[in-house]
mmCIF file of C-alpha atoms and ligand atoms in Angstrom:
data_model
loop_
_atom_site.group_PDB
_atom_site.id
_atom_site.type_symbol
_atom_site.label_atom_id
_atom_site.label_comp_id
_atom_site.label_asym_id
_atom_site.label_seq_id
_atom_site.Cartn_x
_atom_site.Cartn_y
_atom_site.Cartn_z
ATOM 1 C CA UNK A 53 4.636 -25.839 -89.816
ATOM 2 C CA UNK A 54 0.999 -26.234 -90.408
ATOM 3 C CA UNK A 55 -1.061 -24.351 -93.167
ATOM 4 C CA UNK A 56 -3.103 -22.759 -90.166
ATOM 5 C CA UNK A 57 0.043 -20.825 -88.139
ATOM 6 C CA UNK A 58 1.656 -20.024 -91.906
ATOM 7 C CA UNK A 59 -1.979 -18.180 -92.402
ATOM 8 C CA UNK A 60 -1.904 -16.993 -89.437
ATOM 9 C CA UNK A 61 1.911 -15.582 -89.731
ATOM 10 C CA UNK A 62 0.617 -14.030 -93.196
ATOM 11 C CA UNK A 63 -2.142 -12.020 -91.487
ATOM 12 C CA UNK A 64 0.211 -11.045 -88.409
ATOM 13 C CA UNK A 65 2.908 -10.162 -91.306
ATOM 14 C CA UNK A 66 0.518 -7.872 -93.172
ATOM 15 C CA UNK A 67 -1.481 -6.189 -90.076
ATOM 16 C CA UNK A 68 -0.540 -2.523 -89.616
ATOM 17 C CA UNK A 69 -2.324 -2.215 -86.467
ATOM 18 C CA UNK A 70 -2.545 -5.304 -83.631
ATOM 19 C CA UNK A 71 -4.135 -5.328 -80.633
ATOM 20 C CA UNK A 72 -3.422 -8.543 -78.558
ATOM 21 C CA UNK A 73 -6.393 -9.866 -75.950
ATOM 22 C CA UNK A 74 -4.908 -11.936 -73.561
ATOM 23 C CA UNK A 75 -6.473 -14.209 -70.398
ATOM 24 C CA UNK A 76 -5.351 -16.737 -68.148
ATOM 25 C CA UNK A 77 -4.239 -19.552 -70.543
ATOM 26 C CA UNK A 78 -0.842 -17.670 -71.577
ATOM 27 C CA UNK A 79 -0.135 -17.676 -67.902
ATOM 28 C CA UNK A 80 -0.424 -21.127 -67.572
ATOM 29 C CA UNK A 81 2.747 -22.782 -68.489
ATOM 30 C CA UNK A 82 3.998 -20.445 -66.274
ATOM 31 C CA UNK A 83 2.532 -22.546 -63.668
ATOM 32 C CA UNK A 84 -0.229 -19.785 -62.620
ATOM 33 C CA UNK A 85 -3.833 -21.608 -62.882
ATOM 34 C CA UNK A 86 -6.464 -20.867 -64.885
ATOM 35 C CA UNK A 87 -9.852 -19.685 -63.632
ATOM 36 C CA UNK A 88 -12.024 -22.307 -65.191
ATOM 37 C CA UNK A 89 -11.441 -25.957 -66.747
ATOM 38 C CA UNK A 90 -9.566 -28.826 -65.404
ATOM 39 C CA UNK A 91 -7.053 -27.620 -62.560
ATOM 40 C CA UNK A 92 -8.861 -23.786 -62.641
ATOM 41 C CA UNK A 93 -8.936 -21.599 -59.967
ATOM 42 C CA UNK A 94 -12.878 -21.636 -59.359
ATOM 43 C CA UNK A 95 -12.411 -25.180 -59.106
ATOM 44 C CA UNK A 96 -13.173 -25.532 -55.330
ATOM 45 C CA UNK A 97 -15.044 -22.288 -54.928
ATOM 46 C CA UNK A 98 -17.813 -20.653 -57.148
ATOM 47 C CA UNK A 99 -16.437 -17.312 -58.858
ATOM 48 C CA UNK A 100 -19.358 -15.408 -56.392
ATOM 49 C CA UNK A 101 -17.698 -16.618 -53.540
ATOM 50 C CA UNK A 102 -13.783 -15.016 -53.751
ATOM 51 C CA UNK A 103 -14.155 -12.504 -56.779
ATOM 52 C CA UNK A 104 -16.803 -9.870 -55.734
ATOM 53 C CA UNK A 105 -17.349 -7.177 -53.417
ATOM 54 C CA UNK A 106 -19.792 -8.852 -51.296
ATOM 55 C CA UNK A 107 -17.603 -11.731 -50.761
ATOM 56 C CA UNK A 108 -15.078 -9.204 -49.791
ATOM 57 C CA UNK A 109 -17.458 -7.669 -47.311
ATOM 58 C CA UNK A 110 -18.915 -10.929 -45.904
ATOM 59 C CA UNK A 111 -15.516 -12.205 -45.180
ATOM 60 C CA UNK A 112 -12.671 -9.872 -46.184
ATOM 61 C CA UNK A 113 -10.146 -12.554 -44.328
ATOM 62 C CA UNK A 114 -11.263 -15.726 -46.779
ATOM 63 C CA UNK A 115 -10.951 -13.750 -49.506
ATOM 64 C CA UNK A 116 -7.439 -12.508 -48.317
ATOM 65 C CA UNK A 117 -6.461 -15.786 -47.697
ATOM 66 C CA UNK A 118 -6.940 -16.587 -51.409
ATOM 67 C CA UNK A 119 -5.222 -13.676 -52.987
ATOM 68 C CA UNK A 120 -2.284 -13.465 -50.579
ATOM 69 C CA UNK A 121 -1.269 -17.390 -51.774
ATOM 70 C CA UNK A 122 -2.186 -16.141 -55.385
ATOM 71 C CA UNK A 123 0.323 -13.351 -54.972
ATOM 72 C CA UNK A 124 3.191 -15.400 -53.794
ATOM 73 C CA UNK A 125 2.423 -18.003 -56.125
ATOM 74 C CA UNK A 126 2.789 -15.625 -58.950
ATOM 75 C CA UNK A 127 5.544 -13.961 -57.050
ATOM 76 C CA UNK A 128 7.571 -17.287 -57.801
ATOM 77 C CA UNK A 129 6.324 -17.554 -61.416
ATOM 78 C CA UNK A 130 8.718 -16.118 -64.546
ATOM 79 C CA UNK A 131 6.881 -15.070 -68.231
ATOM 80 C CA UNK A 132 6.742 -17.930 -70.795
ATOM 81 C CA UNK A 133 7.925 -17.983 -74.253
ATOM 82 C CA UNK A 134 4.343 -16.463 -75.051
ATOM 83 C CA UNK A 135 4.441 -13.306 -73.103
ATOM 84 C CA UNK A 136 8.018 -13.322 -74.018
ATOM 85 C CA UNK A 137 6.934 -13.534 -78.203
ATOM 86 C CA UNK A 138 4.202 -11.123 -77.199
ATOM 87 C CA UNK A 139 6.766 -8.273 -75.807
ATOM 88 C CA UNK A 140 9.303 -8.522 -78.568
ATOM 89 C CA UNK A 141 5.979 -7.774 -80.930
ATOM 90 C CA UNK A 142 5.394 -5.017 -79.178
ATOM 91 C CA UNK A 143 9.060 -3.712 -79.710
ATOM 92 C CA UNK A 144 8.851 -4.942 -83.124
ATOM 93 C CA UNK A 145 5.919 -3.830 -84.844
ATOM 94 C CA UNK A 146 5.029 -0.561 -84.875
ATOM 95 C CA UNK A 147 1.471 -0.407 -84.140
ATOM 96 C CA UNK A 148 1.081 -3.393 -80.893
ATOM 97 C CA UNK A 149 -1.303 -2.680 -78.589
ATOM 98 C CA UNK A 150 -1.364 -5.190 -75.229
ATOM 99 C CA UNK A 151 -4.510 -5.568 -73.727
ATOM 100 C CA UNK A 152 -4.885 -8.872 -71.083
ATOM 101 C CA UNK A 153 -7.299 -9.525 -68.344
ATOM 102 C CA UNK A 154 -4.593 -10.952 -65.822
ATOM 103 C CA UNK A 155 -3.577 -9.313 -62.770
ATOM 104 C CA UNK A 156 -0.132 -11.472 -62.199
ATOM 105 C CA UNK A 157 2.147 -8.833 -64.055
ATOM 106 C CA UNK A 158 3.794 -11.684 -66.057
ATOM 107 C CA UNK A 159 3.670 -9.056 -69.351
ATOM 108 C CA UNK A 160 5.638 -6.253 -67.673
ATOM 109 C CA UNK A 161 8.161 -8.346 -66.681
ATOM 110 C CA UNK A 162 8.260 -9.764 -70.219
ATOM 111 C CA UNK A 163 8.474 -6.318 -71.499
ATOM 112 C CA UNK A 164 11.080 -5.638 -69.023
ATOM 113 C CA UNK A 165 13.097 -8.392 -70.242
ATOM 114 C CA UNK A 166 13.062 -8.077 -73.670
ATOM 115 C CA UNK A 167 13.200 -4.459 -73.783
ATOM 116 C CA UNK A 168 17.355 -4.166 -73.971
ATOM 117 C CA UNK A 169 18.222 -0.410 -74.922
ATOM 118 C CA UNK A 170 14.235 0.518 -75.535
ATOM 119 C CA UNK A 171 11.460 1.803 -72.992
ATOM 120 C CA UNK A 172 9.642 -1.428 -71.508
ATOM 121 C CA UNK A 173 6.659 0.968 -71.292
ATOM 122 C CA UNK A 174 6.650 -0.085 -75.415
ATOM 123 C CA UNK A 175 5.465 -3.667 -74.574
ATOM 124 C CA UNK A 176 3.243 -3.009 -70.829
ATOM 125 C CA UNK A 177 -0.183 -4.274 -71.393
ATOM 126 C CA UNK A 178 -3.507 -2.254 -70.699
ATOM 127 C CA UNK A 179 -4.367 -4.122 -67.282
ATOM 128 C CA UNK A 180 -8.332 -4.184 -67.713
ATOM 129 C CA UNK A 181 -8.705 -6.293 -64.529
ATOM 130 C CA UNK A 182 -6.171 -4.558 -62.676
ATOM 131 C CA UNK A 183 -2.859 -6.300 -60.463
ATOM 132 C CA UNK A 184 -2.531 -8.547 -57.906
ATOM 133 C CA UNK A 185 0.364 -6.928 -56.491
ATOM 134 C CA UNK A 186 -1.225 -3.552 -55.661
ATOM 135 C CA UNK A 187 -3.407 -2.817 -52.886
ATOM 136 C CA UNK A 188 -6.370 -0.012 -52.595
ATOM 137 C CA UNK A 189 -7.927 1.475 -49.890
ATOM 138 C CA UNK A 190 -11.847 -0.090 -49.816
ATOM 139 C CA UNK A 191 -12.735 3.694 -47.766
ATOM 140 C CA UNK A 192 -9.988 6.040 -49.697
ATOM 141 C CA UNK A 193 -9.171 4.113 -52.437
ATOM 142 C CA UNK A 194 -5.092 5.233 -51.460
ATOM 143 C CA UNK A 195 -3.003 3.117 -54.061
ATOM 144 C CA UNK A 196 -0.109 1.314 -52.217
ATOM 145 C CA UNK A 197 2.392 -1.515 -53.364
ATOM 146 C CA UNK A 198 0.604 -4.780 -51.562
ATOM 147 C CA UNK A 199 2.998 -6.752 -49.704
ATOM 148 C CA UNK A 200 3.697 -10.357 -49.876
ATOM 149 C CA UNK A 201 3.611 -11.010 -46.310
ATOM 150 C CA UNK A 202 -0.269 -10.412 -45.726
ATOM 151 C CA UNK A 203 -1.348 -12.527 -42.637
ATOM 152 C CA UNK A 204 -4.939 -13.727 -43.214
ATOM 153 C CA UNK A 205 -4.862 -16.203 -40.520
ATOM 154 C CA UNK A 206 -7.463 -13.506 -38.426
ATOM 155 C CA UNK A 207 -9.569 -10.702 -39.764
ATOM 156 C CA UNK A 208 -7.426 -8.212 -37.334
ATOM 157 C CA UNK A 209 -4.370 -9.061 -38.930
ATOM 158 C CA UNK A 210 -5.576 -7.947 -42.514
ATOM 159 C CA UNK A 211 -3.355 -5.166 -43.946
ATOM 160 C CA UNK A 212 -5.124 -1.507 -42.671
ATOM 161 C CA UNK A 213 -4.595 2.029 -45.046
ATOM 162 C CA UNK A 214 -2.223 4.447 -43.556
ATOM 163 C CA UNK A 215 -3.513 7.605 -44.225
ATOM 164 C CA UNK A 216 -7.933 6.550 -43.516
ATOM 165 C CA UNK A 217 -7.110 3.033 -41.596
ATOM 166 C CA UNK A 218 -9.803 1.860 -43.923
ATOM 167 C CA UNK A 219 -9.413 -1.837 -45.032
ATOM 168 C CA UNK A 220 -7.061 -2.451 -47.869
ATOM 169 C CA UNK A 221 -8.313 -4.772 -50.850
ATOM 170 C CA UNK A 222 -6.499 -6.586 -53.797
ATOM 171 C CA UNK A 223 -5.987 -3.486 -56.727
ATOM 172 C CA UNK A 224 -7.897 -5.850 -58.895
ATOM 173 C CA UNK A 225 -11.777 -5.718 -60.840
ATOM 174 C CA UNK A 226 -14.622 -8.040 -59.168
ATOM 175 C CA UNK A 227 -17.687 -9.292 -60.810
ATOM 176 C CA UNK A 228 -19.803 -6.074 -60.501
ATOM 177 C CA UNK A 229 -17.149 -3.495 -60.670
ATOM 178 C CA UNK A 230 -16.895 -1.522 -63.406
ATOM 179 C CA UNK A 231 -13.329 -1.602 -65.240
ATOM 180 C CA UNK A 232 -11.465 1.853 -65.524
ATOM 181 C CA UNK A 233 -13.086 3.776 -68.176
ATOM 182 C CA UNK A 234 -9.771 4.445 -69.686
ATOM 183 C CA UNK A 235 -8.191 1.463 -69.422
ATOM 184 C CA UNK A 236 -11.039 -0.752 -71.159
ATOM 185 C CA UNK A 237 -11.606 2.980 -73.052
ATOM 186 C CA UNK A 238 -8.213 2.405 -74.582
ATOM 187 C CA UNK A 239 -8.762 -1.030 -75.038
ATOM 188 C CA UNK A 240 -12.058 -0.822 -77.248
ATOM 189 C CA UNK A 241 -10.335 2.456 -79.518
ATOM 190 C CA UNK A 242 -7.004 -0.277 -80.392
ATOM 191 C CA UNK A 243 -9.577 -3.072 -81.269
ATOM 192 C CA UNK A 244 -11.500 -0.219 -83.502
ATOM 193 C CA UNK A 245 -8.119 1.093 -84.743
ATOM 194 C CA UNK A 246 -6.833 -2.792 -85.483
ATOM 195 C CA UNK A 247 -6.937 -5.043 -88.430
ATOM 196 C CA UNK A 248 -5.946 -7.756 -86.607
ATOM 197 C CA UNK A 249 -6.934 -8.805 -83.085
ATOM 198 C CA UNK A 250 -4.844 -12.091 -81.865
ATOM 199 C CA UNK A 251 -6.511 -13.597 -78.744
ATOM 200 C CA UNK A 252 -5.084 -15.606 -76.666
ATOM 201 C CA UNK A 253 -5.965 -17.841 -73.588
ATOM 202 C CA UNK A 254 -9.270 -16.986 -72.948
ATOM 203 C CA UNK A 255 -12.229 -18.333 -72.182
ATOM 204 C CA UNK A 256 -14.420 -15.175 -73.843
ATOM 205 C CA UNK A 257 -16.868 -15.320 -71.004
ATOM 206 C CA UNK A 258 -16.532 -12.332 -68.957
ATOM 207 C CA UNK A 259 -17.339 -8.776 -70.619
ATOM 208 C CA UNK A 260 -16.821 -6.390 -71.261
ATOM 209 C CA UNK A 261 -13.186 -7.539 -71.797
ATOM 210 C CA UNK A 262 -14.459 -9.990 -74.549
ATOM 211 C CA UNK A 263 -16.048 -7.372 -76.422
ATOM 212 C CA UNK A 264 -12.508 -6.634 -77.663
ATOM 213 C CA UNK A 265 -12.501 -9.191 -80.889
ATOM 214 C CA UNK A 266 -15.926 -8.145 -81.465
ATOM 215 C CA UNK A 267 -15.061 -5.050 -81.803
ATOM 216 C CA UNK A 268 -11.800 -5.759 -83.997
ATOM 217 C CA UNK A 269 -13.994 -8.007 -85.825
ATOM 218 C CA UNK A 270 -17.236 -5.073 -86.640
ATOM 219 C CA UNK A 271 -14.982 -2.543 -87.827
ATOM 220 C CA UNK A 272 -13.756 -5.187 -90.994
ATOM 221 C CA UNK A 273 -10.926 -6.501 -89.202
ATOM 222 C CA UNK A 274 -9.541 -10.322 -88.940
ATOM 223 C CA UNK A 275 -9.459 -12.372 -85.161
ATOM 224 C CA UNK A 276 -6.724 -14.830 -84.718
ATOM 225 C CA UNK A 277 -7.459 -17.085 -81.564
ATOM 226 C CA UNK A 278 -5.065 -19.035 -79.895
ATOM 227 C CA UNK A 279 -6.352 -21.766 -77.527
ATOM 228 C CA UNK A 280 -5.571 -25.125 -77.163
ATOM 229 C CA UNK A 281 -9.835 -25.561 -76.437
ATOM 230 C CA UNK A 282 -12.689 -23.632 -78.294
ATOM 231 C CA UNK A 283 -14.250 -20.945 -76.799
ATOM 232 C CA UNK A 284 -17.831 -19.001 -77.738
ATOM 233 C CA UNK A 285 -15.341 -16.800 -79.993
ATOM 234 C CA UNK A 286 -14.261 -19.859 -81.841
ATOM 235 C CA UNK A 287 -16.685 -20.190 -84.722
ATOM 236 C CA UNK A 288 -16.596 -16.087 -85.174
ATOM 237 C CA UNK A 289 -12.745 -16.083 -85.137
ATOM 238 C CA UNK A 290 -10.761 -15.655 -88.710
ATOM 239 C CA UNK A 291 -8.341 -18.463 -87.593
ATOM 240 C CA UNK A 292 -8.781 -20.485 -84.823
ATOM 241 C CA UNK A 293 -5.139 -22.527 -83.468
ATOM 242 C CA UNK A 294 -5.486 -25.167 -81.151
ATOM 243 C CA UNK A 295 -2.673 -25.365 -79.002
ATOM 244 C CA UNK A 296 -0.675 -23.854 -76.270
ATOM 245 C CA UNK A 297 0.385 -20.291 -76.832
ATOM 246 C CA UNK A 298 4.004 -20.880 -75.381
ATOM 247 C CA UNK A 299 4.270 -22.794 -77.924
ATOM 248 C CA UNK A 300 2.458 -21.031 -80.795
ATOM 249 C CA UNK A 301 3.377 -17.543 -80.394
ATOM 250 C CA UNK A 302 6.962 -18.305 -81.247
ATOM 251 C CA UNK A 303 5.835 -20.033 -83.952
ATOM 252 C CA UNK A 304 3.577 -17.390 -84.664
ATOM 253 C CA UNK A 305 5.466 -14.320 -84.447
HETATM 254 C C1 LIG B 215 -4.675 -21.869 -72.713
HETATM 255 C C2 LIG B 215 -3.591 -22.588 -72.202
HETATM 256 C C3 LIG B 215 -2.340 -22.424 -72.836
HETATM 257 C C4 LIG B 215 -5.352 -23.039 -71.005
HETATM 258 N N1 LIG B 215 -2.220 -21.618 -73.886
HETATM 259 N N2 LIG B 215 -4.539 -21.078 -73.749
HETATM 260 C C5 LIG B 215 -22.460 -8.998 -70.721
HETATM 261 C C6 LIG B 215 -23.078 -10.233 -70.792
HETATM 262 C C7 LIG B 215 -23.156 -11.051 -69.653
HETATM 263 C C8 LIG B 215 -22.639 -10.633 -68.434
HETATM 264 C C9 LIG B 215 -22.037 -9.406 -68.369
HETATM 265 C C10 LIG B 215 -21.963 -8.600 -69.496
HETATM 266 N N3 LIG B 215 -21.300 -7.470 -69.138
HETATM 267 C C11 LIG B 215 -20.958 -7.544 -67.842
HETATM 268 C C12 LIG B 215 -21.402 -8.714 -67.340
HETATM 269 C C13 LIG B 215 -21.230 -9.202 -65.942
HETATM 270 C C14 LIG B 215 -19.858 -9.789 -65.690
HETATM 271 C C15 LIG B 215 -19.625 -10.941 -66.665
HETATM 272 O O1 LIG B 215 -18.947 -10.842 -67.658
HETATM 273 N N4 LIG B 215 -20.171 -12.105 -66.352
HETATM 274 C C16 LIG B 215 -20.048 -13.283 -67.217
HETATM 275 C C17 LIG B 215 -19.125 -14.309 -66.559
HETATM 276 C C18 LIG B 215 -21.407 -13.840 -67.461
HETATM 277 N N5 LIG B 215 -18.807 -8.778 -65.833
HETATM 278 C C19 LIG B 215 -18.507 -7.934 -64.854
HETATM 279 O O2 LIG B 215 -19.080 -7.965 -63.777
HETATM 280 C C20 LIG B 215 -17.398 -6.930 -65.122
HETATM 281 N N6 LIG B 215 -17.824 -5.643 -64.716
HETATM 282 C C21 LIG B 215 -18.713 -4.914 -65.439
HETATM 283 O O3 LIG B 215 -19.128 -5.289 -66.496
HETATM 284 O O4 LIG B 215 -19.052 -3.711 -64.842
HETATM 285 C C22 LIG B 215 -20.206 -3.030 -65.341
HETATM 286 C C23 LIG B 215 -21.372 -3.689 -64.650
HETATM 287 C C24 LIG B 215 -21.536 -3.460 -63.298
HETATM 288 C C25 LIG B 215 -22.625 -4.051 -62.642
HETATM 289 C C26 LIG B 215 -23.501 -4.885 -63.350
HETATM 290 C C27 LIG B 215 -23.303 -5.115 -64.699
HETATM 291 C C28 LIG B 215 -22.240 -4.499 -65.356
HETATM 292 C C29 LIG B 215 -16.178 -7.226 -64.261
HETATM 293 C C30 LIG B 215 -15.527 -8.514 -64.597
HETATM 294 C C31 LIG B 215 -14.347 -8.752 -63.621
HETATM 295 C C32 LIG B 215 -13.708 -10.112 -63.816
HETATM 296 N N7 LIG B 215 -12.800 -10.344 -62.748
HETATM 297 C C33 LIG B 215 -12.002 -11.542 -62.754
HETATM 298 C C34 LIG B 215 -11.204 -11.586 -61.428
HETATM 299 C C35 LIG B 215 -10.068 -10.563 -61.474
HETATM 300 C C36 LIG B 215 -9.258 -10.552 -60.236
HETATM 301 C C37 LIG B 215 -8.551 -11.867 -60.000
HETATM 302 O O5 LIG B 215 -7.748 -12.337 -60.812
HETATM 303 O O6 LIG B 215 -8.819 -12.456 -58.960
HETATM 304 O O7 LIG B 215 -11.117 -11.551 -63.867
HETATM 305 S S1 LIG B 215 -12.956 -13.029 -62.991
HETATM 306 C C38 LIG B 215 -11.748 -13.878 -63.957
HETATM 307 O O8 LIG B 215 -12.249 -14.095 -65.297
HETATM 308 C C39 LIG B 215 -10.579 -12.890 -64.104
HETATM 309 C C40 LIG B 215 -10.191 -13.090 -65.530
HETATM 310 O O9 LIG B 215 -9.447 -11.967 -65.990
HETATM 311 C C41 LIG B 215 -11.514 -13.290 -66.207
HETATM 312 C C42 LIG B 215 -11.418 -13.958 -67.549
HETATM 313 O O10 LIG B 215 -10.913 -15.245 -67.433
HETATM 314 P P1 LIG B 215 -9.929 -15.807 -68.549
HETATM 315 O O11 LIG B 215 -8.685 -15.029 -68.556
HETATM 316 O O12 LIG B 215 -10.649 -15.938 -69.817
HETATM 317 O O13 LIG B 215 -9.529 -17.231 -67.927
HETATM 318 P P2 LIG B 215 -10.292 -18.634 -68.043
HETATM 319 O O14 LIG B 215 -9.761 -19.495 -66.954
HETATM 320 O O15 LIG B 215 -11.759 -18.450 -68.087
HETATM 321 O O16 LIG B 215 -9.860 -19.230 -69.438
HETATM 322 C C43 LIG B 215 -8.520 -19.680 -69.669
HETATM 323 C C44 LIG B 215 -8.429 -20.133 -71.112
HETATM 324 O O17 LIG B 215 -7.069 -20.453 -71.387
HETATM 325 C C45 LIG B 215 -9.258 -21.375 -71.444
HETATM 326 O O18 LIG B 215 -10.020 -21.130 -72.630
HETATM 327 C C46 LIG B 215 -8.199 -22.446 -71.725
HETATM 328 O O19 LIG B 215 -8.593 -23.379 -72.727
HETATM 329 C C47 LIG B 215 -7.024 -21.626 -72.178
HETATM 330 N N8 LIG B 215 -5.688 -22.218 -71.953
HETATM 331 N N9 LIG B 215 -3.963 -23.367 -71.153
HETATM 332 C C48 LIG B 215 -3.276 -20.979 -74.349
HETATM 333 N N10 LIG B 215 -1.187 -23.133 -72.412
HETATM 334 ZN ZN1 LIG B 216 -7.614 4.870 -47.029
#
């Protein structure tokens, strides 16, 4: 084991309060993509042309198109040993708080799995960017399990509400939209509250989910990053591991 993870395990060991950021990287030996880097999900289209509400309006059927093969990709995806080290945390320690920016649900069913004779509630993550499995109403915003079956092939086809018959969208947060103000609410009072903030897979671009560490880090407390590639959080970050996080985490924690 490397000096690095056995500091690393000492802070984790002696934090009374955690809050974990996570992003796309822990999904990735899962086999869901990342948004940016080698292989991302950007890769063939810029983030302005899929991920915001004027995409959505310009062509709600491309943009359907992309999330209904995201959603049965991830459909066919199971947690790694990260979200897996991640949920048992949660159940361990007694002050975890889960906070990722991914919409593919991998951490509930981690939770779900670990959880044994406990409440997987323990170990579900604060969804700042919402899930790719729900739909909302773009005219009521109605709530409704989204369905894996969406055909995209013609904007007629695309999934309708049933209570407005208003167009349903992805439950998830585009460039633009403002997160839940109690969801990233909660989020910001856990990085206040922690004395350790361990992030992991993320490229720290997009706010205000990477305030998180920043936060963690103003209010005297240490940032553990985990990331096989630096990131704009690197050189601020208490510890810095390079690697991947299925593999550190266990290591880790
Ligand atoms: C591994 C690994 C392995 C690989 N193990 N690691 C302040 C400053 C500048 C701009 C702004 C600001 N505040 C707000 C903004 C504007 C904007 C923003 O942040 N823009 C920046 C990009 C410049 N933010 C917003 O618009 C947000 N809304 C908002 O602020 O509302 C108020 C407002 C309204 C109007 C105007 C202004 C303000 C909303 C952001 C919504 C982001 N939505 C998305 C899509 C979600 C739905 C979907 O999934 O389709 O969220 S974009 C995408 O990026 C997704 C992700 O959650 C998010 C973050 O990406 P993440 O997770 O970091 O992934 P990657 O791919 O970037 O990085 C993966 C990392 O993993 C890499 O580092 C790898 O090295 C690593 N890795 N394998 C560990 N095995
Ligand atoms: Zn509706």
């Amino acid at each position: 084991m490397t000096t690095e993870v056995e500091r690393a395990r000492r802070l984790v060991a002696g934090a009374e309060r955690i809050v974990v950021l996570t992003g796309a990287g822990i999904s990735a030996e899962s086999g869901v993509p990342t948004f940016r880097g080698a292989g991302g999900l950007w890769k063939s289209y810029r983030p302005e042309e899929l991920a915001t509400p004027e995409a959505f309006a310009r062509d709600p059927r491309l943009v359907w198109e992309w999330y209904a093969w995201r959603r049965g990709l991830v459909a066919n995806c199971a947690p790694n040993a990260g979200h897996l080290a991640l949920a048992h945390l949660a159940f361990t320690h007694g002050s975890t708080t889960l906070v990722t920016q991914n919409v593919d649900g991998l951490h509930h069913r981690a939770a779900e799995e670990v959880a044994g004779e406990e409440d997987p509630r323990k170990a579900f993550p604060l969804e700042v960017h919402g899930a790719i499995h729900r739909d909302r109403c773009s005219r009521c915003g109605r709530r409704s399990p989204g369905r894996l079956d969406v055909d995209a092939s013609t904007a007629e086809t695309l999934p309708r509400c049933v209570e407005c018959g208003g167009m349903l969208r992805p439950d998830v947060v585009w460039f633009g939209e403002s997160l839940d103000p109690e969801v990233i609410g909660a989020s910001f009072d856990a990085a206040r509250a922690a004395d350790l903030c361990l992030v992991v897979g993320t490229s720290a671009v997009v706010h205000p989910a990477a305030s998180v560490p920043e936060v963690t880090l103003q209010s005297g407390g240490a940032v553990i990053e985990v990331n096989p590639e630096s990131t704009p959080l690197t050189e601020r970050a208490t510890l810095s591991l390079r690697g991947s996080a299925g593999e550190l985490l266990p290591a880790l924690l």
